Coordinates of C-alpha atoms in Angstrom, one line a residue:
M1 CA 0.0 0.1 0.1
G2 CA 1.2 3.4 -0.9
G3 CA -0.2 6.9 -0.9
T4 CA 0.2 10.5 -0.1
A5 CA 0.8 11.7 3.3
V6 CA 1.1 15.1 5.0
V7 CA 3.2 15.3 8.3
V8 CA 2.3 18.3 10.3
G9 CA 5.3 19.1 12.5
G10 CA 9.0 19.0 11.8
G11 CA 10.4 17.9 15.2
I12 CA 12.1 14.6 15.8
G13 CA 8.8 12.6 15.7
G14 CA 7.5 14.3 12.6
L15 CA 10.8 13.8 10.7
A16 CA 11.1 10.1 11.8
A17 CA 7.5 9.5 10.6
A18 CA 8.2 11.1 7.2
I19 CA 11.4 8.8 6.9
G20 CA 9.2 5.7 7.7
L21 CA 6.6 6.6 5.1
H22 CA 9.2 7.5 2.5
R23 CA 11.1 4.2 3.0
I24 CA 7.8 2.3 2.4
G25 CA 7.1 4.2 -0.9
W26 CA 4.9 6.9 0.1
D27 CA 4.9 10.5 -1.1
V28 CA 5.4 12.8 1.9
R29 CA 5.3 16.4 2.7
V30 CA 6.6 17.7 6.0
V31 CA 5.0 21.0 6.9
E32 CA 6.5 23.1 9.8
R33 CA 5.5 26.7 10.9
A34 CA 8.9 27.4 12.2
G35 CA 11.4 29.1 10.0
T36 CA 14.1 26.6 10.7
L37 CA 14.0 22.8 11.2
A38 CA 16.1 22.6 14.4
D39 CA 16.2 22.6 18.2
A40 CA 19.4 24.3 19.0
G41 CA 20.7 24.7 22.5
A42 CA 19.8 21.3 24.0
G43 CA 20.7 17.7 24.1
I44 CA 19.1 14.3 24.4
S45 CA 19.7 10.9 25.5
L46 CA 18.5 8.0 23.4
H47 CA 17.8 4.6 24.9
A48 CA 17.8 1.3 23.1
N49 CA 14.1 1.5 22.2
G50 CA 14.7 4.8 20.3
L51 CA 17.8 3.5 18.6
R52 CA 16.2 0.4 17.5
A53 CA 13.3 2.4 16.0
L54 CA 16.0 4.5 14.2
D55 CA 17.5 1.3 13.0
T56 CA 14.1 0.3 11.5
L57 CA 14.0 3.6 9.8
G58 CA 17.5 3.2 8.4
V59 CA 19.2 6.0 10.2
G60 CA 20.3 4.2 13.3
A61 CA 24.0 3.8 12.4
T62 CA 24.3 7.4 11.2
V63 CA 23.0 8.7 14.6
R64 CA 25.2 6.4 16.6
A65 CA 28.3 7.7 14.8
A66 CA 27.4 11.2 15.7
A67 CA 26.5 10.5 19.4
R68 CA 28.5 9.7 22.5
P69 CA 27.9 6.4 24.3
Q70 CA 27.0 6.7 28.0
Y71 CA 28.9 4.2 30.0
S72 CA 29.6 6.0 33.2
G73 CA 27.6 8.3 35.5
G74 CA 24.6 7.8 37.8
T75 CA 22.6 9.8 40.4
R76 CA 24.1 11.9 43.1
T77 CA 23.2 14.1 46.2
P78 CA 24.0 17.9 46.1
E79 CA 27.0 17.1 48.3
G80 CA 28.4 14.5 45.6
D81 CA 27.5 11.2 47.3
W82 CA 26.4 8.6 44.9
L83 CA 22.8 7.3 45.2
S84 CA 23.1 5.0 42.3
R85 CA 25.6 4.3 39.6
M86 CA 24.9 3.6 35.9
D87 CA 26.6 0.5 34.6
G88 CA 26.6 1.2 30.9
V89 CA 28.5 -1.8 29.8
A90 CA 26.0 -4.0 31.4
L91 CA 23.2 -2.1 29.7
E92 CA 24.9 -2.6 26.4
R93 CA 25.4 -6.2 27.0
A94 CA 21.5 -6.6 27.9
L95 CA 20.4 -4.5 25.0
S96 CA 23.1 -4.8 22.4
T97 CA 23.5 -1.0 22.3
P98 CA 24.4 1.6 24.8
I99 CA 22.5 4.7 25.8
V100 CA 23.9 7.5 23.7
G101 CA 23.8 11.4 24.0
I102 CA 23.6 13.7 21.1
R103 CA 22.8 17.4 20.4
R104 CA 19.2 17.9 19.3
A105 CA 20.3 20.1 16.5
V106 CA 22.6 17.3 15.2
L107 CA 19.9 14.7 15.4
H108 CA 17.4 17.0 13.6
R109 CA 20.0 17.5 10.9
L110 CA 20.6 13.8 10.4
L111 CA 16.8 13.2 10.2
R112 CA 16.4 15.9 7.7
E113 CA 19.2 14.6 5.5
A114 CA 17.6 11.2 5.3
L115 CA 14.6 12.9 3.4
P116 CA 14.6 14.3 -0.1
A117 CA 14.8 18.1 0.2
E118 CA 11.5 18.6 -1.6
C119 CA 9.7 16.8 1.2
L120 CA 10.2 19.7 3.5
R121 CA 8.0 22.9 3.7
I122 CA 9.1 25.2 6.5
G123 CA 7.7 28.6 7.7
V124 CA 4.1 27.6 6.8
T125 CA 1.1 27.1 9.1
V126 CA -1.7 24.4 8.9
S127 CA -4.8 26.3 9.6
G128 CA -7.0 23.2 9.9
L129 CA -8.2 20.1 8.2
D130 CA -11.0 19.4 5.7
R131 CA -12.1 15.7 6.4
T132 CA -15.5 15.8 4.7
A133 CA -14.4 13.4 1.9
P134 CA -14.3 9.7 3.1
D135 CA -11.1 8.8 1.4
R136 CA -8.9 12.0 1.5
V137 CA -8.1 14.8 3.8
R138 CA -7.5 18.3 2.6
V139 CA -4.8 20.3 4.5
P140 CA -4.9 24.1 4.1
V141 CA -1.0 25.1 4.0
G142 CA -0.4 28.8 3.6
D143 CA -2.2 29.9 0.5
E144 CA -2.8 26.4 -0.9
A145 CA -4.3 23.1 0.1
L146 CA -2.6 19.7 0.0
D147 CA -4.8 16.5 -0.6
A148 CA -3.7 13.5 1.4
D149 CA -4.5 9.9 2.1
L150 CA -3.0 10.2 5.6
V151 CA -2.2 13.1 7.8
V152 CA 0.3 12.6 10.6
A153 CA -0.2 15.1 13.4
A154 CA 3.1 15.6 15.0
D155 CA 2.7 19.2 16.0
G156 CA 3.8 19.0 19.6
V157 CA 2.5 19.2 23.1
G158 CA 0.3 22.2 22.2
S159 CA -1.0 20.5 19.1
R160 CA -3.6 22.5 17.2
L161 CA -4.6 19.3 15.4
R162 CA -5.3 17.3 18.5
G163 CA -7.6 20.2 19.7
L164 CA -9.6 19.9 16.5
L165 CA -9.7 16.1 16.6
S166 CA -10.5 15.9 20.3
P167 CA -12.3 19.1 21.2
G168 CA -13.5 17.7 24.5
H169 CA -10.1 16.9 25.8
P170 CA -8.6 19.2 28.3
G171 CA -5.3 19.4 26.6
P172 CA -1.8 19.7 28.2
V173 CA -1.4 20.8 31.8
Y174 CA 1.5 22.1 33.8
S175 CA 3.5 19.4 35.5
G176 CA 4.5 21.6 38.4
S177 CA 8.3 21.8 37.1
T178 CA 10.1 24.1 35.0
V179 CA 13.4 23.5 33.2
L180 CA 16.5 25.7 32.4
R181 CA 19.1 24.2 29.9
A182 CA 22.0 25.0 27.7
I183 CA 25.1 23.6 26.0
T184 CA 28.5 24.8 27.3
E185 CA 30.6 27.1 25.2
R186 CA 33.7 25.2 25.7
P187 CA 34.7 21.5 26.3
L188 CA 35.2 20.3 29.8
R189 CA 36.9 17.5 31.6
L190 CA 33.9 15.5 32.9
R191 CA 34.2 12.4 34.8
G192 CA 31.0 10.8 33.7
D193 CA 29.0 10.6 30.4
F194 CA 25.7 11.3 32.3
E195 CA 24.8 12.5 35.7
L196 CA 21.7 13.4 37.7
T197 CA 21.7 15.2 41.0
W198 CA 18.6 15.3 43.2
G199 CA 18.2 17.9 45.8
E200 CA 15.0 19.2 47.5
G201 CA 12.5 20.3 44.8
A202 CA 15.4 20.6 42.3
E203 CA 17.4 18.4 39.9
F204 CA 20.6 19.1 38.0
G205 CA 21.9 16.9 35.2
H206 CA 24.4 16.8 32.3
I207 CA 25.1 14.9 29.0
A208 CA 28.6 14.9 27.6
F209 CA 28.9 15.2 23.8
T210 CA 31.5 13.8 21.5
D211 CA 33.3 17.2 21.2
G212 CA 33.8 17.5 25.0
R213 CA 31.1 20.0 25.5
A214 CA 28.0 19.2 27.6
E215 CA 24.3 19.9 27.8
W216 CA 23.1 20.7 31.4
H217 CA 19.7 21.1 32.6
A218 CA 18.2 22.4 35.9
V219 CA 14.7 21.3 36.8
L220 CA 12.9 23.2 39.5
T221 CA 9.5 22.9 41.3
A222 CA 8.1 26.3 40.6
P223 CA 4.9 28.1 39.6
A224 CA 4.2 28.2 35.8
G225 CA 5.3 31.3 34.1
V226 CA 8.1 32.5 36.5
R227 CA 11.0 34.0 34.5
H228 CA 14.3 35.6 35.7
A229 CA 16.0 38.7 34.5
D230 CA 19.3 36.8 35.0
P231 CA 18.7 33.1 34.7
L232 CA 22.3 32.1 34.9
G233 CA 22.9 34.2 38.0
M234 CA 19.8 32.6 39.6
L235 CA 21.1 29.3 38.9
R236 CA 24.6 30.0 40.2
R237 CA 22.9 31.1 43.4
R238 CA 20.7 28.0 43.6
F239 CA 23.2 25.4 42.6
G240 CA 26.6 27.1 43.3
R241 CA 27.3 25.0 46.5
W242 CA 26.3 21.7 44.7
H243 CA 29.2 19.2 43.9
D244 CA 31.5 19.6 40.9
P245 CA 31.2 19.8 38.0
I246 CA 27.9 21.6 38.4
P247 CA 29.5 25.2 39.2
E248 CA 31.9 24.5 36.2
L249 CA 29.1 23.7 33.8
L250 CA 27.4 26.9 34.7
D251 CA 30.6 29.0 34.4
A252 CA 31.2 27.4 30.8
T253 CA 27.9 28.8 29.7
R254 CA 27.0 32.0 28.0
P255 CA 24.1 33.7 29.6
E256 CA 22.3 34.1 26.2
A257 CA 22.4 30.3 25.6
V258 CA 20.1 29.4 28.5
L259 CA 16.7 28.2 27.4
H260 CA 13.7 28.2 29.9
H261 CA 10.6 26.2 29.3
D262 CA 7.7 25.1 31.6
I263 CA 7.1 21.4 31.4
H264 CA 3.7 20.4 30.2
E265 CA 2.2 16.9 29.8
L266 CA -1.0 15.2 28.7
A267 CA -2.2 14.1 32.1
T268 CA -5.6 13.0 30.7
P269 CA -4.8 10.2 28.3
L270 CA -6.4 10.4 24.9
R271 CA -9.0 7.8 24.2
S272 CA -7.6 7.3 20.7
F273 CA -4.5 8.2 18.7
T274 CA -6.3 8.3 15.3
A275 CA -9.3 9.9 13.9
G276 CA -10.4 8.9 10.4
R277 CA -7.3 9.3 8.2
V278 CA -5.3 11.3 10.9
A279 CA -2.8 9.9 13.2
L280 CA -1.4 11.7 16.3
L281 CA 2.2 11.1 17.0
G282 CA 4.8 12.0 19.6
D283 CA 3.9 14.8 22.1
A284 CA 0.8 15.4 20.1
A285 CA -0.4 12.0 21.3
H286 CA 1.3 11.5 24.7
A287 CA 3.4 14.4 25.9
M288 CA 5.0 13.3 29.1
T289 CA 7.5 14.6 31.7
P290 CA 11.2 14.0 30.9
N291 CA 11.9 12.0 34.1
L292 CA 12.6 8.8 32.2
G293 CA 14.2 10.4 29.2
Q294 CA 11.6 8.6 27.1
G295 CA 9.8 11.4 25.3
A296 CA 11.6 11.3 22.0
C297 CA 12.2 7.6 22.2
Q298 CA 8.4 7.0 22.3
A299 CA 7.9 9.4 19.3
L300 CA 10.5 7.3 17.4
E301 CA 8.7 4.1 18.4
D302 CA 5.4 5.8 17.0
A303 CA 7.1 6.6 13.7
A304 CA 8.5 3.0 13.2
T305 CA 5.1 1.4 14.3
L306 CA 3.1 3.6 12.0
A307 CA 5.3 2.9 8.9
A308 CA 5.2 -0.8 9.7
A309 CA 1.4 -0.9 10.0
L310 CA 0.9 1.0 6.8
A311 CA 3.5 -1.4 5.0
H312 CA 1.6 -4.6 6.2
E313 CA -2.0 -3.6 6.4
P314 CA -4.3 -3.7 3.4
S315 CA -5.9 -0.2 4.2
V316 CA -5.2 3.0 5.8
A317 CA -8.1 2.3 8.3
S318 CA -6.7 -1.0 9.4
A319 CA -3.2 0.3 9.5
L320 CA -4.3 3.2 11.9
A321 CA -6.4 0.8 14.0
R322 CA -3.3 -1.3 14.5
Y323 CA -1.1 1.7 15.3
D324 CA -3.5 2.9 17.8
A325 CA -3.7 -0.6 19.5
E326 CA 0.0 -1.0 19.5
R327 CA 1.1 2.6 20.6
R328 CA -1.5 3.9 22.9
P329 CA -1.2 1.4 25.8
R330 CA 2.6 1.4 25.9
S331 CA 3.1 5.1 25.4
Q332 CA 0.5 6.0 28.0
A333 CA 2.1 3.4 30.5
V334 CA 5.5 5.1 30.0
A335 CA 3.9 8.6 30.5
R336 CA 2.4 7.5 33.8
A337 CA 5.8 5.9 34.9
A338 CA 7.5 9.2 34.0
R339 CA 5.0 11.2 36.1
Q340 CA 5.6 8.8 39.0
A341 CA 9.4 9.1 38.7
G342 CA 9.2 12.9 38.9
R343 CA 7.1 12.8 42.0
L344 CA 9.7 10.4 43.6
G345 CA 12.6 12.3 42.3
Q346 CA 13.0 16.0 41.6
Q347 CA 9.6 17.0 42.9
L348 CA 10.3 15.6 46.3
S349 CA 10.9 18.7 48.6
H350 CA 10.4 17.7 52.2
P351 CA 13.9 16.8 53.8
A352 CA 12.4 13.6 55.5
A353 CA 11.0 12.3 52.3
V354 CA 14.2 13.1 50.4
A355 CA 16.2 11.3 53.0
L356 CA 13.9 8.3 52.8
R357 CA 14.2 8.2 48.9
N358 CA 17.9 8.5 49.0
T359 CA 18.2 5.6 51.6
A360 CA 15.9 3.5 49.3
L361 CA 18.1 4.2 46.3
R362 CA 21.4 3.4 48.0
L363 CA 19.8 0.1 49.2
T364 CA 18.4 -1.0 45.8
P365 CA 20.3 -3.8 44.2
S366 CA 21.8 -3.0 40.8
R367 CA 19.9 -5.8 39.2
V368 CA 16.6 -4.2 40.3
A369 CA 17.7 -0.9 39.1
M370 CA 18.6 -2.7 35.7
R371 CA 15.2 -4.1 35.4
A372 CA 13.5 -0.7 35.8
I373 CA 15.5 0.6 32.8
L374 CA 14.9 -2.5 30.7
R375 CA 11.1 -2.2 31.4
H376 CA 11.0 0.8 29.0
A377 CA 14.1 0.4 26.9
D378 CA 13.8 -3.3 25.9
W379 CA 11.4 -2.8 23.0
T380 CA 11.3 -4.8 19.7
P381 CA 10.6 -2.8 16.7
P382 CA 8.4 -4.1 13.9
S383 CA 9.7 -4.8 10.4
L384 CA 9.0 -2.5 7.5
G385 CA 9.7 -5.5 5.1

C-alpha cells in the first residue's frame, strides 16, 4: 500500500514518521511553521528503544556515529555522594546497544538529511483540516491546500490538530516543574558521560557530547510562568554549592544560551491516537514529563510502528487501528511511569521524604535498577519489510 501523506510538524517525531513513510514508498510532505527545522541549545539521551526505532527507519548507524555512548555516571546528592551508579557496559550487554547522548540540532539535521529536500516545507502554518471526503484529507497550508491519504499530526504538546480532533479533551497541563538548559561554550573534563543530582525540589543533570562540550539541565519545582532577569545568575545562586562539575558547567555557559521552558504533559490520556485518516504522534499524542528520558524515544517508536502498520495492512483504516492498538497502551504507560518518577525524584521537597528516597536508592540492588531501565528500553521494533 502506498499513498500521499502530510506530516504536520518537523520535530524529531514528525521527521522520523516522514522517513518511515518515504521508506515504504509513500509520497510525503512535512510542513512546519517554524522558519528553521532545528532545536538548538539542547541535548538528548536516546535509549535502546529509540535507537532500535531509528535502525528500523534506516538511520540508526548514522545517529550512533554522531553520538557519545553513555557508559559512566549515575545519580548523586548535592554534596556529591552517589545514590546509584549507571553500569553502561551491563546495559549494552543486555540491550546490544548503549544509551547515547547527542545534540538535538545534530539529530534534527541527520533526520532531515535522510529525506529528499522537496519533502520539507518550512515557515508555513496548517490552519485546519477538511475531512469531509471519506477517502482523502485536505490540508490548508499557507495559500494552498494539499490532498492526502493520510495526515500525521506531530505538532507537539500544544497540538492544534489534537484540539480539532478531540475538542472535549482538556489538553496539556503544567506538570509543576520548569526546566532551564544550555550547552556549554567550551569542552570540559567531565568524569561521567551522564549524571543526575537530586536535591529538595530541584534536579541538575548533564550529558557529555563527542566534542567534549556538555548539555546541562536544571529542573525546579516552581509556579508556571516564572521567569528571571538573569537566569544564569539565579542558577549560580541556587546550585553554586552543589558538587563539581555543576558550578563549572554553569561557568562554561554563555548567559544568552540558557533556554527556559515550563514542562507540560497530557495528564488526561487520549482515548484514541487516530481519527479517520489522521494519526497523532509524539507529544501531540502522549506528551510526558522528561523524568525517564523517554519522550523522544516514544515518538521514534510511534514513527516506526506507523510505517510498519501501513506497510503490512491492506488499508489506511486497518493500519491506523493497528497503530492505535500497539502504541496507545505502551506510550501512556510510559507517561504514567515518567510522572511517578518525577514525584519520587525532583519534585520531592520535604527533607524527610528526600532522605527516605535517598536511602531506598542506596539500598536498591543493581539488578533491580537494571530491570527498571529494561522495562521501558527493551522494545522490539516491527519490520518494515
